[in-house]
């Protein structure tokens, strides 16, 4: 068996290979469910009927989709520039921290929400920028640095809610005081879907698709990602591109974090409650979109189903939420393993 | 005096899993394959060792068997990475990351029934530490002075030339990755049956990542890995020893190992350590391509 390079695979081929990879991932994960002692068919049936065929479930999918959309769009662009940002989880938390400064210390009335979102983007962007700087200046692998910065962000939040920002009226609980009402983002009635963020996410997906395909910056980004040597030769500064990329990808993750605390929790609280591992799940969202920010509009809801389904399984079948990690890991492995079948034609025999 | 001796012993204990795992990672990286799945393989090893040692709950499990099983599971998990990155030539960094997610997920799921149960047959820590140091010396010798070491290094430095010489590049890389997996498995076993005889979800707490970073810090040298791991071991010990004693919040200490990994990597970068990396590290090998 040999692989013959296929430099321009058709969209049709890309789609069916990707779908096969997802299917394979579902089957393989099924074996893990069986090893745990659950019937895989029952698990999948619970996940699907409880999410897409149920109005409350659907609202939960939408709620989980919002952060995945924002973060996934940013990661798609970052991966395209070969900047492997694995630290969205920490960037979400920094976004939440920066956003919380506004209602806790500088109540700004009606302007609170937009300022909170900007602060959130700033917090997440700076956290990612740190990793970009470490890569440029000291050639520190950004996968390791962003991952370690996740732990840094985690303990920062725990420190704040346990120490200086601990609420005055919360007794034994570890979180801040509740934000004033004007810092609470509006929701679609009866759900936890904060539509202003959803709209921002859709704009980000389309806007960044435009940026990537039509703008000079997008062109430079693609050159840096595909051929760093050529980029240097034609005088494109990869440092500049990576810096901008870090600000965008971290900024969008920070925005997602800011929106979570503003719309859903109304306070800064434990990291595991702010993010359900959105930063990691969004890696798959981005990988599935294969470098097209607009495609995240499809892949984010898909992974949103997984997260909402994982939540459901915890309640209905009493399974640990870790199943989301299993599914994510298997899915990511299947996706990257399938790449070779997209980029090559298989020729049997010698 | 006794206090200092105690501190050294604790530092050795904290450093042992780091040394075990980073020795494995040094070997697979020397062959040209990065495996960021160390954390995932380590936790799978921890669960396996605990499950075998636990036996039927009375503490009748064989401890040697527990360690061997952890090695086997670690090696088996690493074969996923090997297949995806060596045979299917996928991105090594992403594959390793996915393996970590998978390992943490599977261990968390399958280990749920062992959560919080005590282990009566605890293994001693010192044999692990001594074995790790001896292995480091052995690997240093094998890498620098034997034909086998030369073969391994040539595959990592210049796979095309190794291939021309008739070496089976992919087979050697599979072997090296398996070794890396087995060592991560032992490191996990050390945690769950010797140093903290228990099972908790996520009990590796980022040690696998620290081990991966350590490999860069010590410049892919097994000898320097001994010093590097025990240096980090000392830091972990200080984290516990100083907690609450001085006016610094405990979260700062908890975050310290991770922040230090970044500092250490930056230092390694500033010293131009990356130059010591195997030339073909992270790159898939295709016959007939240069």
XYZ file of C-alpha atoms in Angstrom:
640
model
C 0.000 0.000 0.000
C 1.366 3.385 -0.937
C 0.261 6.978 -0.550
C 0.272 9.184 -3.636
C 0.104 12.910 -2.865
C -3.167 14.621 -3.738
C -2.420 18.333 -3.318
C -5.943 19.536 -4.090
C -8.459 17.174 -2.519
C -12.077 17.835 -3.419
C -14.423 19.204 -0.788
C -16.520 16.105 -1.208
C -13.593 13.865 -0.316
C -12.618 16.065 2.655
C -16.191 15.906 3.933
C -16.636 12.147 3.702
C -13.239 11.356 5.185
C -13.973 13.719 8.095
C -17.407 12.204 8.630
C -15.921 8.708 8.605
C -13.389 9.842 11.214
C -16.192 11.163 13.445
C -18.116 7.916 13.023
C -15.039 5.858 13.853
C -14.485 8.028 16.937
C -18.063 7.364 18.052
C -17.574 3.600 17.646
C -14.239 3.594 19.501
C -15.669 5.710 22.319
C -18.517 3.195 22.468
C -15.988 0.535 23.456
C -14.838 2.716 26.356
C -18.463 3.136 27.486
C -18.861 -0.643 27.308
C -15.702 -1.094 29.409
C -17.211 1.274 31.968
C -20.262 -0.952 32.065
C -22.761 1.171 30.163
C -24.573 0.173 27.026
C -23.042 2.409 24.315
C -26.293 2.513 22.335
C -28.210 3.665 25.381
C -25.541 6.299 26.095
C -25.751 7.707 22.585
C -29.544 7.543 22.570
C -29.648 9.509 25.845
C -27.190 12.041 24.496
C -29.051 12.633 21.247
C -32.682 12.551 22.374
C -31.881 14.705 25.400
C -30.131 17.390 23.389
C -31.388 17.909 19.856
C -34.877 16.422 20.286
C -35.722 18.339 23.418
C -36.366 22.070 23.619
C -34.592 22.529 26.948
C -31.762 20.344 25.733
C -31.494 22.400 22.584
C -31.224 25.584 24.632
C -28.430 23.950 26.608
C -26.635 23.049 23.374
C -26.941 26.695 22.309
C -25.562 27.858 25.635
C -22.514 25.566 25.292
C -22.107 26.518 21.642
C -21.562 30.214 22.364
C -18.120 29.914 24.016
C -17.116 27.129 21.624
C -17.985 29.366 18.692
C -15.961 32.342 19.914
C -12.952 30.285 20.980
C -13.133 27.918 18.011
C -13.060 30.785 15.511
C -9.948 32.208 17.138
C -8.234 28.824 17.315
C -8.977 28.104 13.663
C -7.066 31.221 12.754
C -4.264 30.509 15.231
C -3.774 26.952 13.972
C -3.701 28.307 10.431
C -0.727 30.470 11.459
C 0.867 27.406 13.153
C 0.368 28.925 16.597
C -0.875 25.996 18.698
C -2.773 27.774 21.412
C -3.823 25.099 23.914
C -4.377 27.703 26.597
C -7.849 28.966 25.746
C -8.992 27.520 29.058
C -6.731 29.930 30.919
C -7.593 32.786 28.584
C -11.292 32.288 29.376
C -10.489 32.616 33.072
C -8.382 35.743 32.577
C -11.232 37.211 30.546
C -13.613 36.477 33.399
C -11.236 38.067 35.924
C -10.718 41.233 33.859
C -14.445 41.534 33.209
C -15.245 41.119 36.895
C -13.145 44.190 37.739
C -15.791 46.423 36.153
C -18.900 45.503 38.201
C -16.935 44.846 41.388
C -14.896 48.054 41.494
C -15.995 50.506 38.797
C -19.758 50.288 38.357
C -20.365 52.040 35.059
C -24.114 51.742 34.759
C -25.431 51.110 31.276
C -21.943 50.990 29.752
C -20.914 48.106 31.986
C -21.552 45.206 29.639
C -19.633 46.500 26.601
C -16.736 47.560 28.837
C -16.753 44.164 30.512
C -16.524 42.437 27.141
C -13.644 44.675 26.082
C -11.865 44.061 29.368
C -12.413 40.325 28.964
C -10.927 40.355 25.477
C -7.995 42.336 26.828
C -7.381 39.873 29.651
C -7.498 36.814 27.410
C -5.455 38.542 24.728
C -2.692 39.514 27.123
C -2.531 35.984 28.528
C -2.058 34.578 25.009
C 0.371 37.358 24.136
C 2.600 36.206 26.972
C 2.920 32.818 25.261
C 3.539 34.454 21.875
C 6.259 36.632 23.380
C 7.890 33.636 25.069
C 7.933 31.872 21.710
C 9.390 34.829 19.831
C 11.920 35.834 22.446
C 12.980 32.520 24.011
C 11.611 29.980 21.501
C 9.447 28.398 24.200
C 7.076 25.863 22.664
C 3.648 27.514 22.880
C 1.813 24.233 23.530
C 3.720 23.833 26.785
C 3.621 27.500 27.769
C -0.104 27.992 27.105
C -0.859 24.790 28.980
C 1.185 25.892 31.978
C -0.467 29.323 31.843
C -3.793 27.489 32.228
C -2.687 26.348 35.657
C -1.499 29.872 36.426
C -4.912 31.308 35.541
C -6.669 28.599 37.538
C -4.807 29.416 40.730
C -5.171 33.157 40.119
C -8.962 32.812 40.102
C -8.941 30.559 43.167
C -6.721 33.058 44.974
C -8.976 35.997 44.095
C -12.259 34.372 45.111
C -10.719 32.958 48.273
C -8.848 36.088 49.227
C -9.102 39.734 48.229
C -12.246 39.436 46.061
C -14.175 37.076 48.312
C -17.699 38.403 48.672
C -18.705 40.205 51.850
C -22.098 38.520 52.028
C -21.292 35.011 50.858
C -20.339 33.407 54.195
C -18.584 30.067 53.591
C -18.903 30.059 49.812
C -15.926 30.903 47.684
C -17.034 33.435 45.147
C -17.327 37.187 44.811
C -20.390 39.257 45.607
C -23.095 39.206 42.969
C -22.684 41.725 40.137
C -25.178 44.616 40.082
C -28.108 44.107 37.633
C -26.731 46.424 34.940
C -23.735 44.104 34.547
C -25.983 41.160 33.708
C -26.178 40.361 30.039
C -29.700 39.688 28.710
C -30.812 36.119 27.988
C -33.423 34.591 25.729
C -36.354 34.161 28.116
C -36.380 30.917 30.096
C -32.972 29.807 28.821
C -29.313 30.551 29.492
C -28.687 31.636 25.901
C -27.056 35.063 25.974
C -27.887 36.156 22.456
C -25.671 39.274 22.305
C -22.601 37.027 22.613
C -24.052 34.582 20.111
C -24.400 37.401 17.602
C -20.832 38.509 18.321
C -19.689 34.946 17.707
C -21.405 34.773 14.338
C -19.917 38.148 13.359
C -16.481 36.913 14.449
C -16.806 33.746 12.353
C -17.818 35.604 9.197
C -15.493 38.544 9.808
C -12.426 36.430 10.354
C -13.288 34.288 7.313
C -13.269 37.516 5.322
C -10.017 38.608 6.964
C -8.368 35.312 6.152
C -9.448 35.076 2.535
C -9.684 38.672 1.357
C -7.342 40.872 3.390
C -3.583 41.415 3.150
C -3.192 40.388 6.776
C -4.999 37.138 6.031
C -2.720 36.497 3.087
C 0.367 37.120 5.229
C -1.046 34.828 7.884
C -1.538 32.007 5.398
C 1.999 32.410 4.065
C 3.495 32.351 7.569
C 1.488 29.241 8.427
C 2.187 27.321 5.256
C 5.769 28.259 4.564
C 7.659 30.222 7.185
C 10.776 30.273 4.991
C 8.926 31.866 2.089
C 7.342 34.389 4.453
C 10.780 35.502 5.612
C 11.976 35.685 2.019
C 9.209 38.040 0.931
C 9.621 40.140 4.064
C 6.542 39.146 6.064
C 7.277 39.506 9.775
C 6.155 36.275 11.409
C 6.594 37.969 14.787
C 3.966 40.532 13.877
C 1.589 37.881 12.566
C 1.953 35.678 15.639
C 1.420 38.691 17.923
C -1.781 39.704 16.147
C -2.901 36.098 16.078
C -2.342 35.667 19.798
C -4.319 38.824 20.532
C -7.228 37.631 18.391
C -7.344 34.041 19.622
C -6.774 34.966 23.266
C -9.093 37.950 22.973
C -11.977 35.837 21.699
C -11.458 33.298 24.493
C -11.368 36.133 27.020
C -14.552 37.546 25.535
C -16.198 34.150 26.004
C -15.116 34.113 29.653
C -16.396 37.628 30.243
C -19.762 36.705 28.727
C -20.056 33.574 30.880
C -19.669 35.492 34.137
C -21.773 38.420 32.977
C -24.687 36.445 31.536
C -24.818 33.199 33.495
C -23.051 33.325 36.838
C -23.239 37.066 37.704
C -20.098 36.673 39.791
C -16.556 35.375 39.621
C -16.592 31.820 40.917
C -14.699 28.550 40.820
C -12.823 27.951 37.553
C -14.495 24.589 36.939
C -17.864 26.357 36.949
C -16.812 29.179 34.641
C -15.541 26.793 31.993
C -16.522 23.205 31.337
C -13.312 22.613 29.438
C -14.439 24.840 26.555
C -10.824 25.668 25.766
C -10.004 22.033 25.046
C -13.223 21.153 23.269
C -12.736 24.183 21.026
C -9.499 22.633 19.747
C -11.616 19.948 18.102
C -14.095 22.551 16.897
C -11.205 24.317 15.156
C -9.632 21.129 13.842
C -12.952 20.016 12.359
C -13.334 23.365 10.610
C -10.032 22.729 8.805
C -8.817 26.291 8.839
C -12.089 27.965 7.821
C -13.451 30.276 10.531
C -16.913 30.333 8.906
C -17.179 26.542 9.147
C -16.987 26.889 12.926
C -20.642 27.922 12.683
C -21.304 24.226 11.974
C -18.627 22.532 14.067
C -19.238 24.517 17.281
C -22.868 23.381 17.666
C -21.727 19.837 16.916
C -19.314 19.860 19.840
C -21.897 21.800 21.845
C -24.040 18.672 21.606
C -21.175 16.636 23.077
C -20.791 18.989 26.047
C -24.519 19.249 26.709
C -24.762 15.469 26.256
C -21.943 14.894 28.732
C -23.791 17.049 31.235
C -26.928 15.006 30.652
C -25.145 11.672 31.108
C -23.847 12.867 34.439
C -27.405 13.464 35.608
C -29.333 10.685 33.862
C -26.833 7.793 33.878
C -24.598 9.023 36.716
C -21.490 8.847 34.507
C -18.448 11.053 35.262
C -18.066 14.156 33.082
C -14.690 12.715 32.043
C -16.500 11.007 29.163
C -16.234 14.333 27.354
C -12.427 14.022 27.573
C -12.593 10.480 26.219
C -14.731 11.586 23.327
C -12.539 14.637 22.658
C -9.316 12.618 22.738
C -10.588 9.868 20.463
C -12.154 12.353 18.090
C -8.987 14.434 17.811
C -6.889 11.307 17.214
C -9.258 10.060 14.518
C -9.321 13.472 12.844
C -5.570 13.927 12.625
C -5.158 10.291 11.601
C -7.637 10.822 8.764
C -5.647 13.742 7.379
C -3.326 11.485 5.402
C -6.309 9.991 3.558
C -7.405 13.461 2.486
C -4.012 14.667 1.356
C -3.163 11.417 -0.442
C -4.634 8.882 -2.762
C -4.121 5.296 -1.716
C -2.606 2.951 -4.214
C -2.693 -0.727 -3.388
C 0.199 -2.993 -4.336
C 3.682 -1.758 -5.037
C 20.689 17.842 60.182
C 17.802 15.428 60.393
C 15.595 18.068 58.847
C 17.913 18.430 55.878
C 18.045 14.672 55.388
C 14.267 14.548 55.530
C 14.035 17.327 52.947
C 16.412 15.501 50.622
C 14.410 12.294 50.928
C 11.166 14.112 50.141
C 12.783 15.862 47.175
C 13.945 12.474 45.884
C 10.428 11.151 46.279
C 8.876 14.053 44.372
C 11.564 13.871 41.709
C 11.291 10.136 41.040
C 8.183 10.137 38.809
C 9.659 13.090 36.916
C 12.910 11.225 36.320
C 11.178 8.002 35.273
C 8.886 9.729 32.810
C 11.483 12.096 31.408
C 13.960 9.251 30.790
C 11.335 7.580 28.626
C 10.599 10.831 26.837
C 14.316 11.444 26.244
C 14.557 8.113 24.434
C 11.545 8.641 22.198
C 12.583 12.213 21.454
C 16.126 11.069 20.675
C 14.565 8.831 18.005
C 12.769 11.877 16.571
C 9.288 11.477 18.058
C 7.796 14.004 20.500
C 5.085 12.535 22.694
C 3.023 15.077 24.616
C 0.866 12.189 25.837
C 3.095 11.564 28.869
C 0.479 12.936 31.276
C -2.192 10.662 29.799
C -0.015 7.549 29.780
C 1.118 8.285 33.318
C -2.401 8.434 34.665
C -3.322 5.229 32.839
C -0.278 3.601 34.426
C -1.333 4.917 37.828
C -4.823 3.459 37.493
C -3.561 0.110 36.162
C -1.008 -0.297 38.937
C -3.573 0.597 41.562
C -6.168 -1.790 40.146
C -3.690 -4.697 40.032
C -2.255 -3.985 43.488
C -5.748 -3.615 44.920
C -6.607 -7.172 43.894
C -9.870 -8.116 45.607
C -9.470 -5.332 48.139
C -7.604 -7.179 50.881
C -4.229 -6.044 49.647
C -3.321 -9.342 48.009
C -2.350 -7.920 44.602
C 1.192 -8.575 43.447
C 3.150 -5.314 43.429
C 5.679 -6.452 40.807
C 2.819 -7.445 38.586
C 1.224 -4.033 39.223
C 4.331 -2.245 37.954
C 4.638 -4.538 34.943
C 0.980 -4.041 34.072
C 1.386 -0.253 34.321
C 4.361 -0.470 31.939
C 2.385 -2.603 29.514
C -0.592 -0.239 29.543
C 1.663 2.799 29.119
C 3.406 1.157 26.186
C 0.091 0.094 24.670
C -1.299 3.635 24.925
C 1.862 5.001 23.326
C 1.270 2.702 20.360
C -1.768 4.791 19.459
C 0.551 7.776 19.211
C 3.126 5.752 17.285
C 0.599 4.493 14.762
C -0.963 7.910 14.197
C 2.301 9.841 13.932
C 4.767 7.322 12.472
C 2.597 5.255 10.154
C -0.038 7.873 9.347
C 2.441 10.775 9.673
C 0.037 12.995 11.613
C 1.102 16.030 13.656
C 3.017 14.701 16.682
C 2.123 17.589 18.970
C -1.611 17.345 18.413
C -1.577 13.559 18.633
C 0.201 13.643 21.985
C -2.237 16.225 23.288
C -5.149 14.044 22.183
C -3.542 11.048 23.889
C -3.372 13.035 27.129
C -7.060 13.948 26.873
C -7.894 10.318 26.136
C -5.765 8.987 28.978
C -7.193 11.416 31.537
C -10.707 10.667 30.310
C -10.427 6.882 30.257
C -8.661 6.756 33.618
C -11.225 9.085 35.194
C -14.078 6.992 33.818
C -12.765 3.500 34.560
C -11.188 4.493 37.861
C -14.401 5.825 39.351
C -14.946 2.686 41.461
C -11.495 2.978 43.083
C -12.048 6.585 44.131
C -11.294 6.949 47.837
C -10.598 3.284 48.623
C -7.456 2.605 50.681
C -4.543 0.460 49.463
C -3.193 -1.817 52.187
C -0.155 -3.159 50.361
C 1.841 0.006 49.780
C 5.078 -0.352 47.797
C 8.309 1.192 49.121
C 9.477 4.344 47.325
C 13.225 3.909 47.477
C 13.550 0.998 44.991
C 11.840 3.165 42.351
C 14.242 6.038 43.015
C 17.317 3.811 42.897
C 16.101 2.058 39.758
C 15.425 5.409 38.078
C 18.921 6.703 38.818
C 20.557 3.445 37.688
C 18.489 3.495 34.528
C 19.578 7.066 33.834
C 23.230 5.990 34.102
C 22.574 2.974 31.900
C 20.775 5.026 29.261
C 23.559 7.615 29.243
C 26.017 4.807 28.570
C 23.842 3.131 25.939
C 23.229 6.390 24.093
C 26.836 7.531 23.979
C 28.887 4.348 23.851
C 26.981 1.546 22.168
C 26.027 0.746 18.583
C 22.412 0.595 19.626
C 22.594 4.143 20.987
C 24.192 5.316 17.776
C 21.403 3.692 15.782
C 18.766 5.393 17.900
C 20.420 8.802 17.630
C 20.978 8.522 13.894
C 17.280 7.825 13.389
C 16.495 10.995 15.323
C 19.147 13.158 13.702
C 19.040 12.043 10.084
C 16.423 9.412 9.310
C 17.103 9.530 5.561
C 20.760 8.631 6.068
C 19.820 5.944 8.586
C 17.418 4.515 6.048
C 20.105 4.416 3.371
C 22.301 2.480 5.797
C 19.586 -0.153 5.953
C 18.102 0.745 9.335
C 14.361 0.369 9.754
C 13.586 3.928 10.851
C 9.933 3.393 11.627
C 10.486 0.190 13.577
C 13.150 1.847 15.740
C 10.845 4.788 16.365
C 8.000 2.465 17.349
C 10.335 0.823 19.869
C 11.474 4.144 21.291
C 7.902 5.394 21.660
C 6.924 2.151 23.398
C 9.799 2.620 25.830
C 8.615 6.167 26.513
C 5.111 4.873 27.187
C 6.321 2.121 29.509
C 8.365 4.613 31.531
C 5.409 6.985 31.846
C 3.443 3.959 33.059
C 6.025 3.197 35.790
C 5.973 6.838 36.844
C 2.212 6.535 37.262
C 2.609 3.295 39.198
C 5.049 5.016 41.550
C 2.389 7.616 42.332
C -0.555 5.293 42.891
C 1.084 2.409 44.776
C 4.172 3.939 46.411
C 4.203 7.677 47.060
C 0.461 8.304 47.484
C -1.038 4.837 47.673
C -4.534 5.681 46.481
C -6.437 6.499 43.324
C -7.881 9.929 42.571
C -9.048 11.282 39.248
C -6.347 13.525 37.795
C -3.792 12.491 40.422
C -0.846 13.153 38.083
C -1.558 16.909 38.502
C 0.517 18.019 35.514
C 3.645 15.977 36.403
C 3.617 14.533 32.884
C 3.821 18.010 31.398
C 6.619 18.940 33.742
C 8.473 15.791 32.612
C 8.079 16.813 28.963
C 9.443 20.278 29.722
C 12.269 18.767 31.738
C 13.518 16.912 28.661
C 14.164 20.235 26.940
C 15.625 21.756 30.098
C 18.182 18.962 30.485
C 19.091 19.081 26.813
C 18.001 15.485 26.075
C 20.691 14.127 28.422
C 19.788 11.259 30.817
C 22.584 12.258 33.199
C 21.429 15.839 33.514
C 17.863 14.531 33.892
C 18.873 13.119 37.291
C 19.844 16.565 38.557
C 16.924 18.260 36.794
C 14.266 15.971 38.274
C 15.591 16.245 41.792
C 15.799 20.020 41.451
C 12.095 20.049 40.551
C 11.473 17.509 43.302
C 12.982 19.946 45.765
C 10.685 22.692 44.502
C 7.625 20.479 44.976
C 8.834 19.678 48.472
C 9.332 23.373 49.302
C 5.828 24.039 48.030
C 4.446 21.793 50.757
C 6.999 22.678 53.411
C 6.592 26.443 53.145
C 2.820 26.477 52.713
C 1.207 28.567 55.400
C 4.502 29.264 57.144
C 5.276 32.574 55.454
C 2.856 35.271 54.412
C 2.463 34.114 50.815
C -0.913 32.715 49.740
C -0.963 28.950 49.212
C -2.201 29.402 45.626
C 1.151 30.944 44.726
C 2.881 27.751 45.852
C 0.371 25.585 44.049
C 0.979 27.468 40.802
C 4.739 27.536 41.285
C 5.730 24.292 39.514
C 3.838 25.327 36.378
C 5.218 28.839 36.343
C 8.672 27.356 36.893
C 8.253 25.122 33.856
C 7.781 28.259 31.784
C 10.749 29.960 33.424
C 12.883 26.873 32.874
C 11.866 26.624 29.219
C 12.628 30.305 28.743
C 16.035 29.818 30.354
C 16.684 26.841 28.101
C 15.680 29.011 25.133
C 17.883 31.891 26.230
C 20.837 29.515 26.475
C 20.121 28.228 22.974
C 19.287 24.800 24.361
C 16.953 24.037 21.475
C 20.072 23.589 19.389
C 20.665 20.337 21.265
C 17.368 18.934 20.020
C 17.527 15.940 17.688
C 17.534 17.322 14.154
C 14.477 15.383 12.958
C 12.457 15.885 16.177
C 8.766 16.211 15.459
C 9.076 15.493 11.765
C 7.468 12.439 10.215
C 9.733 10.334 8.018
C 8.817 9.294 4.503
C 11.092 7.019 2.549
C 12.570 8.572 -0.535
C 11.865 12.125 0.609
C 14.459 14.537 1.882
